[in-house]
Structures are given as C-alpha cells and as structure tokens.
Tab-separated table of C-alpha atoms in Angstrom:
chain	number	residue	atom	x	y	z
A	10	MET	CA	222.617	139.545	50.970
A	11	PRO	CA	221.027	136.928	48.977
A	12	THR	CA	221.992	136.010	45.423
A	13	ILE	CA	219.858	137.229	42.910
A	14	ARG	CA	219.733	135.026	39.475
A	15	PRO	CA	217.348	134.225	36.690
A	16	ALA	CA	214.994	131.701	37.750
A	17	THR	CA	215.006	128.360	36.483
A	18	PRO	CA	211.808	125.949	35.989
A	19	ALA	CA	212.304	124.581	39.109
A	20	ASP	CA	212.474	127.952	41.078
A	21	LEU	CA	209.164	128.964	39.321
A	22	ALA	CA	207.353	126.011	40.691
A	23	ARG	CA	208.439	127.010	44.209
A	24	LEU	CA	207.322	130.775	43.899
A	25	PRO	CA	204.256	129.794	45.940
A	26	GLU	CA	206.246	129.072	48.960
A	27	ILE	CA	206.993	132.635	49.370
A	28	ASP	CA	204.455	134.200	52.188
A	29	ASN	CA	203.016	137.470	50.275
A	30	SER	CA	201.048	138.646	53.243
A	31	PHE	CA	201.558	141.964	54.753
A	32	THR	CA	200.137	144.011	57.548
A	33	THR	CA	199.552	147.820	57.341
A	34	ASP	CA	198.564	150.552	59.750
A	35	ALA	CA	197.318	152.861	57.122
A	36	ILE	CA	195.514	152.989	53.602
A	37	ILE	CA	195.895	155.235	50.817
A	38	GLU	CA	192.385	156.822	50.555
A	39	VAL	CA	190.902	157.498	47.251
A	40	THR	CA	188.306	160.319	47.046
A	41	THR	CA	186.321	161.218	43.827
A	42	THR	CA	186.467	165.196	43.179
A	43	PRO	CA	184.930	167.160	40.238
A	44	GLN	CA	188.507	167.377	38.679
A	45	GLY	CA	189.285	163.609	39.257
A	46	PHE	CA	190.660	162.027	42.082
A	47	GLU	CA	192.446	162.790	45.326
A	48	LEU	CA	194.890	160.398	47.079
A	49	LYS	CA	195.708	160.789	50.734
A	50	GLU	CA	197.255	158.482	53.382
A	51	ARG	CA	195.091	157.792	56.554
A	52	PRO	CA	195.883	156.127	59.405
A	53	LEU	CA	193.879	152.768	60.544
A	54	PRO	CA	192.487	152.613	63.884
A	55	THR	CA	193.627	148.879	63.825
A	56	PRO	CA	196.416	147.464	61.724
A	57	ILE	CA	195.059	144.935	59.076
A	58	HIS	CA	196.612	141.899	57.810
A	59	LYS	CA	196.060	140.578	54.495
A	60	THR	CA	197.176	137.605	52.431
A	61	TYR	CA	196.813	137.654	48.572
A	62	PRO	CA	194.891	134.567	47.536
A	63	VAL	CA	196.859	132.463	44.881
A	64	ASP	CA	193.979	132.034	42.327
A	65	GLU	CA	193.642	135.777	42.038
A	66	ASP	CA	197.392	136.264	40.724
A	67	PRO	CA	197.506	137.318	36.888
A	68	ALA	CA	197.205	134.220	34.833
A	69	ASP	CA	199.802	135.669	31.967
A	70	ALA	CA	203.112	134.333	32.268
A	71	PRO	CA	205.574	136.794	32.947
A	72	THR	CA	208.635	137.466	30.519
A	73	GLN	CA	211.356	137.204	32.932
A	74	VAL	CA	211.564	136.238	36.463
A	75	TYR	CA	214.628	136.602	38.930
A	76	VAL	CA	214.680	134.847	42.232
A	77	ALA	CA	216.851	135.789	45.427
A	78	THR	CA	218.325	132.844	47.164
A	79	GLU	CA	220.086	132.269	50.357
A	80	GLY	CA	221.872	128.501	49.900
A	81	ASP	CA	218.481	126.344	49.226
A	82	THR	CA	216.099	128.899	50.705
A	83	LEU	CA	213.944	131.065	48.534
A	84	CYS	CA	214.025	134.438	49.868
A	85	GLY	CA	212.061	136.390	47.129
A	86	PHE	CA	211.475	137.030	43.578
A	87	ILE	CA	210.287	139.521	40.724
A	88	ALA	CA	208.134	138.802	37.892
A	89	LEU	CA	208.362	141.095	34.936
A	90	THR	CA	206.709	141.363	31.648
A	91	HIS	CA	208.074	143.497	28.611
A	92	GLU	CA	205.237	145.045	26.573
A	93	THR	CA	207.108	145.670	23.235
A	94	TRP	CA	204.463	147.786	21.461
A	95	ASN	CA	204.645	150.556	23.976
A	96	HIS	CA	207.883	149.702	25.426
A	97	ARG	CA	206.710	149.062	28.849
A	98	LEU	CA	208.145	146.818	31.387
A	99	SER	CA	205.465	145.694	33.781
A	100	ILE	CA	206.052	144.296	37.304
A	101	THR	CA	203.674	141.174	37.379
A	102	ALA	CA	204.527	140.266	40.993
A	103	ILE	CA	207.453	141.285	43.509
A	104	GLU	CA	207.311	139.255	46.774
A	105	LEU	CA	209.762	138.969	49.797
A	106	SER	CA	209.637	136.456	52.607
A	107	PRO	CA	208.723	138.322	55.843
A	108	THR	CA	212.183	137.453	57.291
A	109	HIS	CA	213.765	139.348	54.436
A	110	ARG	CA	212.246	142.351	54.424
A	111	GLY	CA	213.817	145.845	55.114
A	112	GLN	CA	217.257	144.457	54.248
A	113	GLY	CA	217.514	146.284	50.936
A	114	LEU	CA	216.620	143.098	48.977
A	115	GLY	CA	213.479	144.464	47.465
A	116	ARG	CA	215.369	147.336	46.008
A	117	ALA	CA	217.984	145.210	44.618
A	118	LEU	CA	215.223	142.894	42.896
A	119	MET	CA	213.686	146.059	41.573
A	120	GLU	CA	216.969	147.476	40.274
A	121	GLN	CA	217.765	144.081	38.755
A	122	GLY	CA	214.520	144.399	36.890
A	123	ALA	CA	215.442	147.821	35.735
A	124	THR	CA	218.409	146.588	34.475
A	125	TYR	CA	216.826	143.873	32.318
A	126	GLY	CA	214.208	146.329	31.373
A	127	LYS	CA	216.710	148.706	29.810
A	128	SER	CA	218.631	145.911	28.016
A	129	GLN	CA	215.261	145.150	26.099
A	130	GLY	CA	214.774	148.806	25.323
A	131	ALA	CA	212.125	149.490	27.851
A	132	ARG	CA	211.314	152.952	28.329
A	133	THR	CA	208.658	152.905	31.344
A	134	TYR	CA	208.706	150.712	34.542
A	135	TRP	CA	205.209	150.180	35.314
A	136	LEU	CA	203.162	148.471	38.795
A	137	GLU	CA	199.967	148.143	39.946
A	138	VAL	CA	199.309	148.149	43.721
A	139	THR	CA	196.279	147.977	45.919
A	140	ASN	CA	195.522	151.227	48.072
A	141	LEU	CA	195.650	149.071	51.083
A	142	ASN	CA	199.242	148.251	50.900
A	143	ALA	CA	200.489	151.446	52.435
A	144	PRO	CA	204.018	149.699	53.205
A	145	ALA	CA	204.782	148.721	49.652
A	146	ILE	CA	203.653	152.268	48.315
A	147	ARG	CA	205.955	154.016	50.510
A	148	ALA	CA	208.926	151.601	49.396
A	149	TYR	CA	208.073	152.229	45.697
A	150	GLN	CA	207.906	155.918	46.265
A	151	HIS	CA	211.264	155.704	47.878
A	152	TRP	CA	212.576	153.844	44.989
A	153	GLY	CA	211.807	156.544	42.424
A	154	PHE	CA	208.077	155.666	41.525
A	155	THR	CA	205.066	158.224	41.030
A	156	PHE	CA	201.352	157.628	40.709
A	157	CYS	CA	200.265	157.602	37.172
A	158	GLY	CA	196.648	156.318	37.260
A	159	LEU	CA	194.097	154.126	39.134
A	160	ASP	CA	191.173	151.919	38.753
A	161	THR	CA	188.217	151.800	41.111
A	162	THR	CA	186.673	148.774	39.274
A	163	LEU	CA	189.700	146.557	38.716
A	164	TYR	CA	188.976	144.487	42.116
A	165	THR	CA	185.288	144.298	41.628
A	166	GLY	CA	185.011	140.378	40.962
A	167	THR	CA	187.645	139.652	43.480
A	168	SER	CA	187.489	138.764	47.373
A	169	THR	CA	188.167	142.640	48.068
A	170	PRO	CA	185.970	144.439	45.845
A	171	THR	CA	186.047	147.772	47.928
A	172	GLU	CA	189.965	148.441	47.190
A	173	THR	CA	191.313	150.438	44.362
A	174	ALA	CA	194.158	149.782	42.106
A	175	LEU	CA	196.917	152.476	42.080
A	176	PHE	CA	199.108	152.598	39.149
A	177	MET	CA	202.557	153.786	39.612
A	178	SER	CA	205.459	154.408	37.146
A	179	ARG	CA	209.184	155.354	36.713
A	180	SER	CA	210.985	156.196	33.849
A	181	LEU	CA	213.956	154.201	32.287
A	182	GLU	CA	214.956	156.713	29.689
A	183	PRO	CA	218.653	157.643	30.020
A	184	ALA	CA	219.357	160.721	31.904
A	185	PRO	CA	219.946	163.776	29.716
A	186	ALA	CA	223.646	164.875	28.848
A	187	ALA	CA	224.980	167.529	30.955
A	188	THR	CA	225.051	170.835	29.222
A	189	SER	CA	228.642	172.109	28.397
A	190	THR	CA	230.060	175.122	29.954
A	191	SER	CA	229.883	178.566	27.962
A	192	ALA	CA	232.767	179.870	26.558
A	193	SER	CA	232.866	182.936	28.890
A	194	ALA	CA	233.312	180.931	31.776
A	195	SER	CA	236.515	179.696	30.705
A	196	ALA	CA	238.477	182.867	29.617
A	197	PRO	CA	242.337	182.478	29.815
A	198	GLN	CA	243.969	183.606	33.032
A	199	GLY	CA	245.531	186.959	33.068
A	200	ALA	CA	242.802	188.591	30.696
A	201	THR	CA	242.355	192.178	31.984
A	202	ALA	CA	239.622	193.729	29.420
A	203	PRO	CA	238.142	191.220	27.332
A	204	THR	CA	236.355	192.746	24.469
A	205	THR	CA	233.029	191.106	25.348
A	206	ALA	CA	233.198	192.296	28.996
A	207	PRO	CA	229.927	194.408	30.184
A	208	GLY	CA	230.199	197.583	32.077
A	209	PRO	CA	232.292	200.677	32.081
A	210	VAL	CA	235.842	198.787	32.585
A	211	ALA	CA	236.008	198.301	28.802
A	212	ALA	CA	234.925	201.760	27.593
A	213	PRO	CA	236.955	204.574	28.333
A	214	THR	CA	236.182	208.289	28.073
A	215	PRO	CA	236.996	209.138	24.425
A	216	ALA	CA	239.733	211.678	23.862
A	217	PRO	CA	238.824	214.777	21.587
A	218	SER	CA	241.333	213.360	19.036
A	219	ALA	CA	239.852	209.985	18.975
A	220	ALA	CA	242.206	206.938	18.448
A	221	PRO	CA	242.979	204.339	21.022
A	222	ALA	CA	242.528	205.427	24.625
A	223	PRO	CA	245.742	205.993	26.691
A	224	ALA	CA	244.147	204.662	29.613
A	225	LEU	CA	244.506	201.076	28.362
A	226	ASP	CA	248.270	201.608	28.887
A	227	PRO	CA	248.760	199.121	31.937
A	228	ALA	CA	252.029	200.590	33.226
A	229	PRO	CA	250.561	204.011	35.065
A	230	THR	CA	247.342	202.528	35.845
A	231	PRO	CA	246.238	199.898	38.900
A	232	THR	CA	244.821	197.479	36.505
A	233	ALA	CA	246.672	194.252	37.890
A	234	ASP	CA	243.860	193.175	40.127
A	235	LEU	CA	241.159	192.921	37.555
A	236	PRO	CA	239.761	189.452	37.322
A	237	ALA	CA	240.789	187.055	34.655
A	238	ALA	CA	237.109	186.336	33.767
A	239	PRO	CA	234.069	189.026	33.184
A	240	ASP	CA	232.568	189.919	36.172
A	241	PRO	CA	228.770	189.419	36.118
A	242	HIS	CA	227.992	192.560	38.321
A	243	PRO	CA	230.852	194.948	37.288
A	244	HIS	CA	231.902	197.861	39.922
A	245	PRO	CA	232.483	201.091	38.046
A	246	ALA	CA	234.109	202.706	41.273
A	247	PRO	CA	237.582	201.538	40.830
A	248	ALA	CA	238.006	202.055	37.347
A	249	PRO	CA	240.898	204.617	37.001
A	250	ASP	CA	239.947	205.523	33.189
A	251	LEU	CA	236.599	206.827	34.411
A	252	ALA	CA	237.940	209.426	36.793
A	253	PRO	CA	239.831	212.033	34.554
A	254	THR	CA	241.878	213.657	37.924
A	255	ALA	CA	243.222	210.116	38.513
A	256	ALA	CA	244.565	209.156	34.909
A	257	PRO	CA	248.015	210.377	33.720
A	258	THR	CA	248.444	212.804	31.246
A	259	PRO	CA	249.269	211.256	27.952
A	260	LYS	CA	252.563	211.464	26.886
A	261	PRO	CA	252.912	213.026	23.148
A	262	GLU	CA	254.676	209.768	21.967
A	263	ASP	CA	251.639	207.811	23.099
A	264	ARG	CA	249.378	209.429	20.764
A	265	PRO	CA	248.982	208.458	17.185
C-alpha cells in the first residue's frame, strides 16, 4: 500500500501528473418530477471514457492536500477545503492513477481526509460529482456517502453542459453513546420473587386473617427453579400459591 502523507510544495506541482480519466458503463439519470427529482442508474449502450479538463478544475486553493506515494511515484491525492462557518469539509478533488484503483487506496485517502476533518471540528463531509461518473458514485456510497442535493446548471458553461452535478455527504459527528442497561436487567442471582415482578407469582391468594402469605415460605413449595430476574412473559400455571389444593396447610406457629 502506498504511503499517505501531507503534500509538500513539490507534490502540489506534480498533481496534474495523475490521470483523472475514467470509463463508465452506466449513468445516474436525473428526472424532474412534480415533487422534485428522481435519480436512477441506467446502463449505457456503449461505455463512455471521460477526462476532466485541467482548466475546469476549481480555482480555490484547498485547505489541506494529502498525497499517496510509492517511492518516487505519485499514486493519488485528496484535496480538502474546511469551511469554518458551517463546519463542513469539502472534497475539492480525489484522484487515483489507473494502476492503483480498486486496491483500497481511495478509501484510505478518504478516511485520512475524515480524520483531518474531525481534528478541525468539521461535522459534515461533502463532495460534488457528475452524474456520468457512476463508478465513483458507487464507491462513495460504499464509503458511507448519501445524496444530499443536485444542481442541473452547474456545468452549463463547461464542455459538458448536459451533465448534472450531484452532491453527496457523510456525517463526521461522533457516534452517540450506548444507552446503559436498565436496573431490572441486572437482578442479583438467586432472587426468587422481586417486589417489582409482574404476574401472579408475586401475589398469593390472601388469607381471611390477612398477614404475610404463608405460601412465601420456601421450604414446602417448589420455588427453587424460579428465574433470577423477572420473566417478561410470566407463566401462572406452575405457581403453587395459586392452587389451593397444592399448598400446604399453614401451621399455627406460622401465623402472626
């Protein structure tokens, strides 16, 4: 795997060496509907090969550039712009030489950019891609990006005015903390009848003389197999204190 590092001024001068062309056998078709737009991938009858003109690249200087090198060979790069007003990290460009595509280098560059964005406090990872570049769109979706907008006029003054700009984004927000386990799920081992347990097991048939129910005496009753924690679906049939014929006659000394 090539080494990824921050670009030096010498690296920046070499970025145009990367072959940014691609070949696609499909297009993301954009259809206008009464509610907005509909996106659908459509196969092309003949594959299309496209090269991005250098003079149509954005003129704004990126905030940060990372390059991937293998010895003296420049294998790819990612250029990033951090917009502080809305905490968004925009991918100005991400390019790989054809000999290093499909080997995980694109994902590695993308994750390096995400790490940089988080260190700067960015909350959103954003990019723009032409609807013609279906291979790149599939990769972006695989890396967690989703569509967040489009512009049907962005390329009007370029050499490809019929293409549509698609916008994709991915959150850089930290993952929410896991919720703590409820107290009822961690009942101590050996508990036979928690006071909060639902169902008839915790409610013996009241005796005429009131007082604590004798059926709670564990000696004569088969309660040793009761679960340690409350059963979310209690079964009333085995409860001996609900069947008067199976319960032992209380001894006089057991009464208050």
